[in-house]
PDB file of C-alpha atoms and ligand atoms in Angstrom:
ATOM      1  CA  MET A   1      13.204  11.440  -9.687  1.00  0.00           C
ATOM      2  CA  SER A   2      16.309   9.337 -10.188  1.00  0.00           C
ATOM      3  CA  GLN A   3      15.855   5.799  -8.923  1.00  0.00           C
ATOM      4  CA  GLU A   4      19.529   4.916  -9.339  1.00  0.00           C
ATOM      5  CA  ASN A   5      21.218   3.323  -6.351  1.00  0.00           C
ATOM      6  CA  ARG A   6      18.145   3.572  -4.179  1.00  0.00           C
ATOM      7  CA  ARG A   7      16.410   0.479  -2.881  1.00  0.00           C
ATOM      8  CA  GLY A   8      12.697   0.295  -3.635  1.00  0.00           C
ATOM      9  CA  LEU A   9      10.280   0.829  -0.769  1.00  0.00           C
ATOM     10  CA  LEU A  10       7.119  -1.191  -0.198  1.00  0.00           C
ATOM     11  CA  ILE A  11       4.498   1.429   0.694  1.00  0.00           C
ATOM     12  CA  ILE A  12       1.405  -0.062   2.306  1.00  0.00           C
ATOM     13  CA  LEU A  13      -1.834   1.909   2.621  1.00  0.00           C
ATOM     14  CA  SER A  14      -4.592   0.400   4.745  1.00  0.00           C
ATOM     15  CA  SER A  15      -7.848   1.784   6.107  1.00  0.00           C
ATOM     16  CA  PRO A  16     -11.452   0.814   6.600  1.00  0.00           C
ATOM     17  CA  SER A  17     -13.226   0.761   3.252  1.00  0.00           C
ATOM     18  CA  GLY A  18     -14.241   4.297   2.235  1.00  0.00           C
ATOM     19  CA  ALA A  19     -11.561   6.181   4.199  1.00  0.00           C
ATOM     20  CA  GLY A  20      -9.731   7.215   1.022  1.00  0.00           C
ATOM     21  CA  LYS A  21      -7.010   4.661   0.176  1.00  0.00           C
ATOM     22  CA  SER A  22      -7.690   4.374  -3.560  1.00  0.00           C
ATOM     23  CA  THR A  23      -8.084   8.131  -4.007  1.00  0.00           C
ATOM     24  CA  LEU A  24      -4.798   8.836  -2.252  1.00  0.00           C
ATOM     25  CA  ALA A  25      -3.013   5.966  -4.010  1.00  0.00           C
ATOM     26  CA  ARG A  26      -4.030   7.513  -7.350  1.00  0.00           C
ATOM     27  CA  ARG A  27      -2.753  10.931  -6.273  1.00  0.00           C
ATOM     28  CA  LEU A  28       0.591   9.470  -5.173  1.00  0.00           C
ATOM     29  CA  ARG A  29       1.069   7.757  -8.512  1.00  0.00           C
ATOM     30  CA  ASP A  30       0.287  11.026 -10.316  1.00  0.00           C
ATOM     31  CA  TRP A  31       2.862  12.735  -8.100  1.00  0.00           C
ATOM     32  CA  ASP A  32       5.601  10.205  -8.874  1.00  0.00           C
ATOM     33  CA  LYS A  33       5.054   8.142 -12.006  1.00  0.00           C
ATOM     34  CA  ASP A  34       7.909   5.833 -10.989  1.00  0.00           C
ATOM     35  CA  ILE A  35       5.857   4.415  -8.139  1.00  0.00           C
ATOM     36  CA  ALA A  36       4.559   1.013  -9.220  1.00  0.00           C
ATOM     37  CA  PHE A  37       1.159  -0.140  -8.018  1.00  0.00           C
ATOM     38  CA  SER A  38       0.819  -3.706  -6.827  1.00  0.00           C
ATOM     39  CA  VAL A  39      -2.189  -5.023  -8.727  1.00  0.00           C
ATOM     40  CA  SER A  40      -3.757  -7.578  -6.416  1.00  0.00           C
ATOM     41  CA  ALA A  41      -5.340 -10.808  -7.536  1.00  0.00           C
ATOM     42  CA  THR A  42      -8.877 -11.328  -6.269  1.00  0.00           C
ATOM     43  CA  THR A  43     -11.715 -13.802  -6.567  1.00  0.00           C
ATOM     44  CA  ARG A  44     -14.337 -11.055  -6.256  1.00  0.00           C
ATOM     45  CA  ALA A  45     -16.297  -9.984  -9.325  1.00  0.00           C
ATOM     46  CA  PRO A  46     -15.248  -6.770 -11.098  1.00  0.00           C
ATOM     47  CA  ARG A  47     -17.278  -3.644 -10.301  1.00  0.00           C
ATOM     48  CA  PRO A  48     -18.535  -1.485 -13.165  1.00  0.00           C
ATOM     49  CA  GLY A  49     -15.577   0.401 -14.634  1.00  0.00           C
ATOM     50  CA  GLU A  50     -12.924  -1.921 -13.200  1.00  0.00           C
ATOM     51  CA  VAL A  51     -10.517  -3.299 -15.788  1.00  0.00           C
ATOM     52  CA  ASP A  52      -8.789  -6.677 -15.439  1.00  0.00           C
ATOM     53  CA  GLY A  53      -5.088  -6.069 -14.870  1.00  0.00           C
ATOM     54  CA  ARG A  54      -5.572  -2.421 -13.850  1.00  0.00           C
ATOM     55  CA  GLU A  55      -7.495  -2.359 -10.549  1.00  0.00           C
ATOM     56  CA  TYR A  56      -7.217  -6.106  -9.955  1.00  0.00           C
ATOM     57  CA  LEU A  57      -6.316  -9.366 -11.624  1.00  0.00           C
ATOM     58  CA  PHE A  58      -9.700 -11.058 -11.538  1.00  0.00           C
ATOM     59  CA  THR A  59      -9.327 -14.766 -11.089  1.00  0.00           C
ATOM     60  CA  ASP A  60     -11.180 -17.839  -9.895  1.00  0.00           C
ATOM     61  CA  GLU A  61     -10.624 -19.620  -6.617  1.00  0.00           C
ATOM     62  CA  ALA A  62      -8.760 -22.597  -8.115  1.00  0.00           C
ATOM     63  CA  ARG A  63      -6.190 -20.373  -9.825  1.00  0.00           C
ATOM     64  CA  PHE A  64      -5.851 -18.173  -6.747  1.00  0.00           C
ATOM     65  CA  LYS A  65      -5.188 -21.181  -4.543  1.00  0.00           C
ATOM     66  CA  SER A  66      -2.641 -22.607  -6.954  1.00  0.00           C
ATOM     67  CA  MET A  67      -0.751 -19.262  -6.935  1.00  0.00           C
ATOM     68  CA  VAL A  68      -0.665 -19.412  -3.134  1.00  0.00           C
ATOM     69  CA  ALA A  69       0.454 -23.057  -3.171  1.00  0.00           C
ATOM     70  CA  ASN A  70       3.256 -22.217  -5.637  1.00  0.00           C
ATOM     71  CA  GLY A  71       4.541 -19.427  -3.382  1.00  0.00           C
ATOM     72  CA  ASP A  72       3.613 -16.808  -5.995  1.00  0.00           C
ATOM     73  CA  MET A  73       1.854 -14.546  -3.458  1.00  0.00           C
ATOM     74  CA  LEU A  74       3.779 -12.158  -1.245  1.00  0.00           C
ATOM     75  CA  GLU A  75       0.762 -12.141   1.067  1.00  0.00           C
ATOM     76  CA  HIS A  76      -2.874 -13.129   0.850  1.00  0.00           C
ATOM     77  CA  ALA A  77      -6.039 -12.855   2.888  1.00  0.00           C
ATOM     78  CA  HIS A  78      -9.755 -13.542   2.954  1.00  0.00           C
ATOM     79  CA  VAL A  79     -11.645 -10.240   3.017  1.00  0.00           C
ATOM     80  CA  PHE A  80     -15.428  -9.652   2.719  1.00  0.00           C
ATOM     81  CA  GLY A  81     -15.915 -13.283   1.641  1.00  0.00           C
ATOM     82  CA  ASN A  82     -13.344 -13.176  -1.181  1.00  0.00           C
ATOM     83  CA  PHE A  83      -9.665 -13.986  -1.560  1.00  0.00           C
ATOM     84  CA  TYR A  84      -7.154 -11.207  -2.203  1.00  0.00           C
ATOM     85  CA  GLY A  85      -3.405 -11.456  -2.659  1.00  0.00           C
ATOM     86  CA  SER A  86      -0.349  -9.556  -3.886  1.00  0.00           C
ATOM     87  CA  PRO A  87       1.547 -11.399  -6.668  1.00  0.00           C
ATOM     88  CA  ARG A  88       5.220 -11.599  -5.741  1.00  0.00           C
ATOM     89  CA  GLY A  89       6.868 -11.335  -9.204  1.00  0.00           C
ATOM     90  CA  PRO A  90       6.029  -7.727 -10.173  1.00  0.00           C
ATOM     91  CA  VAL A  91       6.941  -6.481  -6.669  1.00  0.00           C
ATOM     92  CA  GLN A  92      10.319  -8.185  -6.723  1.00  0.00           C
ATOM     93  CA  GLU A  93      11.042  -6.844 -10.202  1.00  0.00           C
ATOM     94  CA  ALA A  94      10.106  -3.251  -9.277  1.00  0.00           C
ATOM     95  CA  ILE A  95      12.123  -3.053  -6.081  1.00  0.00           C
ATOM     96  CA  GLU A  96      15.166  -4.571  -7.772  1.00  0.00           C
ATOM     97  CA  GLN A  97      14.966  -1.660 -10.240  1.00  0.00           C
ATOM     98  CA  GLY A  98      14.886   0.758  -7.292  1.00  0.00           C
ATOM     99  CA  ARG A  99      11.200   1.556  -7.766  1.00  0.00           C
ATOM    100  CA  ASP A 100       8.782   1.921  -4.878  1.00  0.00           C
ATOM    101  CA  VAL A 101       5.675  -0.255  -4.871  1.00  0.00           C
ATOM    102  CA  LEU A 102       2.358   0.932  -3.484  1.00  0.00           C
ATOM    103  CA  PHE A 103      -0.048  -1.579  -1.904  1.00  0.00           C
ATOM    104  CA  ASP A 104      -3.736  -1.015  -1.152  1.00  0.00           C
ATOM    105  CA  ILE A 105      -4.203  -3.993   1.162  1.00  0.00           C
ATOM    106  CA  ASP A 106      -5.802  -4.824   4.506  1.00  0.00           C
ATOM    107  CA  TRP A 107      -4.152  -5.266   7.917  1.00  0.00           C
ATOM    108  CA  GLN A 108      -3.601  -9.010   7.400  1.00  0.00           C
ATOM    109  CA  GLY A 109      -1.542  -8.369   4.267  1.00  0.00           C
ATOM    110  CA  ALA A 110       0.354  -5.517   5.954  1.00  0.00           C
ATOM    111  CA  GLN A 111       1.264  -7.808   8.834  1.00  0.00           C
ATOM    112  CA  GLN A 112       2.453 -10.602   6.520  1.00  0.00           C
ATOM    113  CA  ILE A 113       4.686  -8.262   4.490  1.00  0.00           C
ATOM    114  CA  ASN A 114       6.047  -6.644   7.667  1.00  0.00           C
ATOM    115  CA  ASN A 115       6.986 -10.087   8.981  1.00  0.00           C
ATOM    116  CA  SER A 116       8.593 -11.176   5.693  1.00  0.00           C
ATOM    117  CA  ALA A 117      12.178 -10.721   4.508  1.00  0.00           C
ATOM    118  CA  LEU A 118      11.009  -7.465   2.876  1.00  0.00           C
ATOM    119  CA  GLY A 119       9.777  -6.098   6.215  1.00  0.00           C
ATOM    120  CA  MET A 120      12.783  -3.819   6.668  1.00  0.00           C
ATOM    121  CA  HIS A 121      12.009  -2.112   3.351  1.00  0.00           C
ATOM    122  CA  THR A 122       8.365  -1.518   4.199  1.00  0.00           C
ATOM    123  CA  LEU A 123       6.586   1.726   5.054  1.00  0.00           C
ATOM    124  CA  SER A 124       3.091   1.161   6.402  1.00  0.00           C
ATOM    125  CA  ILE A 125       0.487   3.890   6.717  1.00  0.00           C
ATOM    126  CA  PHE A 126      -3.002   3.610   8.164  1.00  0.00           C
ATOM    127  CA  LEU A 127      -5.751   6.070   7.243  1.00  0.00           C
ATOM    128  CA  LEU A 128      -8.477   6.827   9.762  1.00  0.00           C
ATOM    129  CA  PRO A 129     -11.726   8.566   8.825  1.00  0.00           C
ATOM    130  CA  PRO A 130     -12.555  11.785  10.720  1.00  0.00           C
ATOM    131  CA  SER A 131     -15.770  10.134  12.027  1.00  0.00           C
ATOM    132  CA  ILE A 132     -17.990   7.105  11.457  1.00  0.00           C
ATOM    133  CA  PRO A 133     -20.895   9.121   9.931  1.00  0.00           C
ATOM    134  CA  GLU A 134     -18.359  10.634   7.484  1.00  0.00           C
ATOM    135  CA  LEU A 135     -17.076   7.133   6.613  1.00  0.00           C
ATOM    136  CA  ARG A 136     -20.647   6.049   5.763  1.00  0.00           C
ATOM    137  CA  ASN A 137     -21.179   9.287   3.852  1.00  0.00           C
ATOM    138  CA  ARG A 138     -18.068   8.583   1.706  1.00  0.00           C
ATOM    139  CA  LEU A 139     -19.154   5.026   0.952  1.00  0.00           C
ATOM    140  CA  GLU A 140     -22.585   6.320  -0.106  1.00  0.00           C
ATOM    141  CA  LYS A 141     -21.163   9.197  -2.148  1.00  0.00           C
ATOM    142  CA  ARG A 142     -18.777   6.855  -3.960  1.00  0.00           C
ATOM    143  CA  GLY A 143     -21.861   5.205  -5.407  1.00  0.00           C
ATOM    144  CA  GLN A 144     -20.196   1.858  -6.098  1.00  0.00           C
ATOM    145  CA  ASP A 145     -22.076  -0.358  -3.666  1.00  0.00           C
ATOM    146  CA  ASP A 146     -25.677  -1.203  -2.872  1.00  0.00           C
ATOM    147  CA  ALA A 147     -27.092  -0.561   0.627  1.00  0.00           C
ATOM    148  CA  GLN A 148     -26.395  -4.126   1.752  1.00  0.00           C
ATOM    149  CA  THR A 149     -22.739  -4.009   0.687  1.00  0.00           C
ATOM    150  CA  ILE A 150     -22.293  -0.626   2.373  1.00  0.00           C
ATOM    151  CA  ALA A 151     -23.794  -2.038   5.591  1.00  0.00           C
ATOM    152  CA  ARG A 152     -21.380  -4.990   5.399  1.00  0.00           C
ATOM    153  CA  ARG A 153     -18.388  -2.717   4.835  1.00  0.00           C
ATOM    154  CA  MET A 154     -19.462  -0.533   7.786  1.00  0.00           C
ATOM    155  CA  GLU A 155     -19.765  -3.620  10.001  1.00  0.00           C
ATOM    156  CA  LYS A 156     -16.218  -4.657   9.070  1.00  0.00           C
ATOM    157  CA  SER A 157     -14.713  -1.209   9.512  1.00  0.00           C
ATOM    158  CA  TRP A 158     -14.135  -1.532  13.254  1.00  0.00           C
ATOM    159  CA  ASP A 159     -12.226  -4.749  12.711  1.00  0.00           C
ATOM    160  CA  GLU A 160      -9.883  -2.931  10.302  1.00  0.00           C
ATOM    161  CA  ILE A 161      -9.593   0.207  12.500  1.00  0.00           C
ATOM    162  CA  SER A 162      -8.709  -1.914  15.540  1.00  0.00           C
ATOM    163  CA  HIS A 163      -5.364  -2.755  13.860  1.00  0.00           C
ATOM    164  CA  TRP A 164      -4.230   0.861  13.523  1.00  0.00           C
ATOM    165  CA  GLY A 165      -1.529   0.329  16.182  1.00  0.00           C
ATOM    166  CA  GLY A 166       0.498  -1.988  13.908  1.00  0.00           C
ATOM    167  CA  TYR A 167       1.389   0.747  11.384  1.00  0.00           C
ATOM    168  CA  ASP A 168       4.413   3.056  11.136  1.00  0.00           C
ATOM    169  CA  PHE A 169       2.244   6.139  10.487  1.00  0.00           C
ATOM    170  CA  VAL A 170      -1.421   6.917  11.105  1.00  0.00           C
ATOM    171  CA  LEU A 171      -3.189   9.818   9.393  1.00  0.00           C
ATOM    172  CA  VAL A 172      -6.725  11.100   9.899  1.00  0.00           C
ATOM    173  CA  ASN A 173      -7.916  11.676   6.344  1.00  0.00           C
ATOM    174  CA  ASP A 174     -10.027  14.765   6.948  1.00  0.00           C
ATOM    175  CA  ASP A 175      -8.811  17.236   4.328  1.00  0.00           C
ATOM    176  CA  LEU A 176      -7.752  15.301   1.215  1.00  0.00           C
ATOM    177  CA  ASP A 177      -5.070  17.776   0.048  1.00  0.00           C
ATOM    178  CA  ALA A 178      -3.536  17.954   3.537  1.00  0.00           C
ATOM    179  CA  THR A 179      -3.418  14.148   3.789  1.00  0.00           C
ATOM    180  CA  GLU A 180      -1.801  13.919   0.369  1.00  0.00           C
ATOM    181  CA  GLU A 181       0.908  16.378   1.454  1.00  0.00           C
ATOM    182  CA  LYS A 182       1.565  14.426   4.645  1.00  0.00           C
ATOM    183  CA  LEU A 183       1.883  11.195   2.670  1.00  0.00           C
ATOM    184  CA  LYS A 184       4.406  12.783   0.316  1.00  0.00           C
ATOM    185  CA  THR A 185       6.427  14.042   3.293  1.00  0.00           C
ATOM    186  CA  ILE A 186       6.442  10.596   4.914  1.00  0.00           C
ATOM    187  CA  ILE A 187       7.481   8.865   1.683  1.00  0.00           C
ATOM    188  CA  THR A 188      10.180  11.428   0.904  1.00  0.00           C
ATOM    189  CA  ALA A 189      11.664  11.038   4.389  1.00  0.00           C
ATOM    190  CA  THR A 190      11.461   7.239   4.415  1.00  0.00           C
ATOM    191  CA  ARG A 191      13.319   7.035   1.098  1.00  0.00           C
ATOM    192  CA  LEU A 192      16.253   8.517   3.020  1.00  0.00           C
ATOM    193  CA  ARG A 193      16.225   5.804   5.666  1.00  0.00           C
ATOM    194  CA  ARG A 194      19.683   4.257   5.875  1.00  0.00           C
ATOM    195  CA  SER A 195      18.337   0.839   4.865  1.00  0.00           C
ATOM    196  CA  GLN A 196      17.005   2.320   1.613  1.00  0.00           C
ATOM    197  CA  GLN A 197      20.386   3.739   0.601  1.00  0.00           C
ATOM    198  CA  PRO A 198      22.826   0.833   0.060  1.00  0.00           C
ATOM    199  CA  GLN A 199      25.058   3.141  -1.995  1.00  0.00           C
ATOM    200  CA  LEU A 200      26.032   5.004   1.195  1.00  0.00           C
ATOM    201  CA  THR A 201      28.460   2.270   2.214  1.00  0.00           C
ATOM    202  CA  ALA A 202      30.591   2.867  -0.893  1.00  0.00           C
ATOM    203  CA  HIS A 203      30.307   6.622  -0.454  1.00  0.00           C
ATOM    204  CA  VAL A 204      31.491   6.496   3.151  1.00  0.00           C
ATOM    205  CA  ARG A 205      34.364   4.193   2.143  1.00  0.00           C
ATOM    206  CA  ASN A 206      35.319   6.778  -0.408  1.00  0.00           C
ATOM    207  CA  LEU A 207      35.236   9.513   2.218  1.00  0.00           C
ATOM    208  CA  GLN A 208      37.463   7.357   4.398  1.00  0.00           C
ATOM    209  CA  THR A 209      40.002   6.932   1.600  1.00  0.00           C
ATOM    210  CA  GLN A 210      40.035  10.683   1.058  1.00  0.00           C
ATOM    211  CA  PHE A 211      40.663  11.172   4.792  1.00  0.00           C
ATOM    212  CA  GLU A 212      43.523   8.694   4.697  1.00  0.00           C
ATOM    213  CA  ASP A 213      45.002  10.500   1.691  1.00  0.00           C
ATOM    214  CA  LEU A 214      45.098  13.708   3.739  1.00  0.00           C
ATOM    215  CA  SER A 215      47.734  12.342   6.099  1.00  0.00           C
TER     216      SER A 215
HETATM  217  P1  ADP B 301     -11.147   3.388  -0.102  1.00  0.00           P
HETATM  218  O1  ADP B 301     -10.254   3.113  -1.255  1.00  0.00           O
HETATM  219  O2  ADP B 301     -10.416   3.531   1.202  1.00  0.00           O
HETATM  220  O3  ADP B 301     -12.301   2.414   0.008  1.00  0.00           O
HETATM  221  P2  ADP B 301     -11.935   5.724  -1.675  1.00  0.00           P
HETATM  222  O4  ADP B 301     -10.618   6.310  -2.035  1.00  0.00           O
HETATM  223  O5  ADP B 301     -12.707   4.998  -2.717  1.00  0.00           O
HETATM  224  O6  ADP B 301     -11.815   4.844  -0.344  1.00  0.00           O
HETATM  225  O7  ADP B 301     -12.808   6.955  -1.107  1.00  0.00           O
HETATM  226  C1  ADP B 301     -14.192   6.817  -0.807  1.00  0.00           C
HETATM  227  C2  ADP B 301     -14.917   8.100  -1.226  1.00  0.00           C
HETATM  228  O8  ADP B 301     -14.536   9.161  -0.346  1.00  0.00           O
HETATM  229  C3  ADP B 301     -14.584   8.555  -2.649  1.00  0.00           C
HETATM  230  O9  ADP B 301     -15.763   9.044  -3.246  1.00  0.00           O
HETATM  231  C4  ADP B 301     -13.569   9.676  -2.431  1.00  0.00           C
HETATM  232  O10 ADP B 301     -13.634  10.646  -3.445  1.00  0.00           O
HETATM  233  C5  ADP B 301     -14.026  10.272  -1.088  1.00  0.00           C
HETATM  234  N1  ADP B 301     -12.936  10.834  -0.269  1.00  0.00           N
HETATM  235  C6  ADP B 301     -11.691  10.309  -0.037  1.00  0.00           C
HETATM  236  N2  ADP B 301     -10.986  11.102   0.797  1.00  0.00           N
HETATM  237  C7  ADP B 301     -11.798  12.148   1.114  1.00  0.00           C
HETATM  238  C8  ADP B 301     -11.639  13.309   1.941  1.00  0.00           C
HETATM  239  N3  ADP B 301     -10.513  13.567   2.624  1.00  0.00           N
HETATM  240  N4  ADP B 301     -12.681  14.166   2.033  1.00  0.00           N
HETATM  241  C9  ADP B 301     -13.825  13.922   1.348  1.00  0.00           C
HETATM  242  N5  ADP B 301     -14.047  12.854   0.561  1.00  0.00           N
HETATM  243  C10 ADP B 301     -13.042  11.968   0.427  1.00  0.00           C
HETATM  244  P1  5GP B 302     -12.336  -3.984  -2.424  1.00  0.00           P
HETATM  245  O1  5GP B 302     -13.088  -5.247  -2.682  1.00  0.00           O
HETATM  246  O2  5GP B 302     -13.208  -2.904  -1.830  1.00  0.00           O
HETATM  247  O3  5GP B 302     -11.561  -3.503  -3.612  1.00  0.00           O
HETATM  248  O4  5GP B 302     -11.233  -4.321  -1.307  1.00  0.00           O
HETATM  249  C1  5GP B 302     -11.648  -4.824  -0.072  1.00  0.00           C
HETATM  250  C2  5GP B 302     -10.477  -4.839   0.896  1.00  0.00           C
HETATM  251  O5  5GP B 302      -9.488  -5.787   0.460  1.00  0.00           O
HETATM  252  C3  5GP B 302      -9.765  -3.505   1.057  1.00  0.00           C
HETATM  253  O6  5GP B 302      -9.533  -3.322   2.456  1.00  0.00           O
HETATM  254  C4  5GP B 302      -8.445  -3.717   0.344  1.00  0.00           C
HETATM  255  O7  5GP B 302      -7.408  -2.939   0.919  1.00  0.00           O
HETATM  256  C5  5GP B 302      -8.210  -5.190   0.595  1.00  0.00           C
HETATM  257  N1  5GP B 302      -7.295  -5.778  -0.386  1.00  0.00           N
HETATM  258  C6  5GP B 302      -7.239  -5.526  -1.713  1.00  0.00           C
HETATM  259  N2  5GP B 302      -6.256  -6.234  -2.289  1.00  0.00           N
HETATM  260  C7  5GP B 302      -5.653  -6.937  -1.308  1.00  0.00           C
HETATM  261  C8  5GP B 302      -4.540  -7.846  -1.283  1.00  0.00           C
HETATM  262  O8  5GP B 302      -3.885  -8.152  -2.272  1.00  0.00           O
HETATM  263  N3  5GP B 302      -4.229  -8.368  -0.070  1.00  0.00           N
HETATM  264  C9  5GP B 302      -4.898  -8.063   1.073  1.00  0.00           C
HETATM  265  N4  5GP B 302      -4.464  -8.612   2.210  1.00  0.00           N
HETATM  266  N5  5GP B 302      -5.941  -7.220   1.083  1.00  0.00           N
HETATM  267  C10 5GP B 302      -6.318  -6.657  -0.090  1.00  0.00           C
END
C-alpha cells in the first residue's frame, strides 16, 4: 500500500492480558508489512522465546527512569509491578514517513497518547474477551505463565476492562478471524479520516483552480 502523502496513524490495542492483543497485532503486521510495531521498553525479565529488541527492549530501572526524565518516552506506566514505556523516537520517525505504528499498551498508556499532541492521529481499540472463564482458559492455553502469574493477571483484568469506555472502538474477540477482519475494516476506514490526509488541501485547491478556469 502506498504510504505517500498519508499521515501515519497511531493504532493502540489494549485488553486484559490473554484477550488476544499480541495475536491480533501479529496478524495485522502480516496483513500490512508497512505497519511499524512500537517496541516498548520494560523492566520486566524476558520470557522464554522473547528476544531483546523484538518483543521488548529489556532494560533496568535506572535506564528506564533516565529515558523518562529525558522526555524520551511517549508514554509510560507501572503495570504488574514493572515499568513499561513507548520510546518516542521510532514512533516519530515512522509517522513522519507516513507509516502507521501499532501499540500493544495498557489503558494508562492509551490515555497519555490520546491526551498528547499526537492524540488527533490516534486510533484506539479495546478487545474484550467473550467471557471470564474463556479469558482464564486462554491464559492457561498460552502456557507462558505459572499459576501464580495467571492468578495475578486475572485479578488485574477487571481493572483493565473497566477502562473500555475510553476507546474509539471496542471488539469482543470471540472468533479470531472475524475480529481480525473487523480490525482491518476499522484501520482502513480511519486511514481515510480527513486529519490523516493532509494532501487533500492541495487537491481541493487544485479543484478550485479548475473551477475558476471554467468561467
Ligand atoms: P494478549 O496479548 O492480549 O495477552 P494473546 O494474543 O497472547 O493475548 O492471546 C492469549 C491466547 O489466546 C493465545 O494462546 C492465543 O492464541 C489465544 N487466542 C487469542 N484470540 C483468540 C480467539 N479469538 N479464540 C481463541 N483463542 C484465542
Ligand atoms: P506483558 O508483561 O504481559 O508483556 O504486558 C503486560 C501489560 O503491559 C499488557 O497489558 C501490555 O499491553 C502492557 N504494556 C506493554 N508495553 C507497554 C507500554 O509501553 N506502555 C504501557 N502503558 N503499557 C504497556
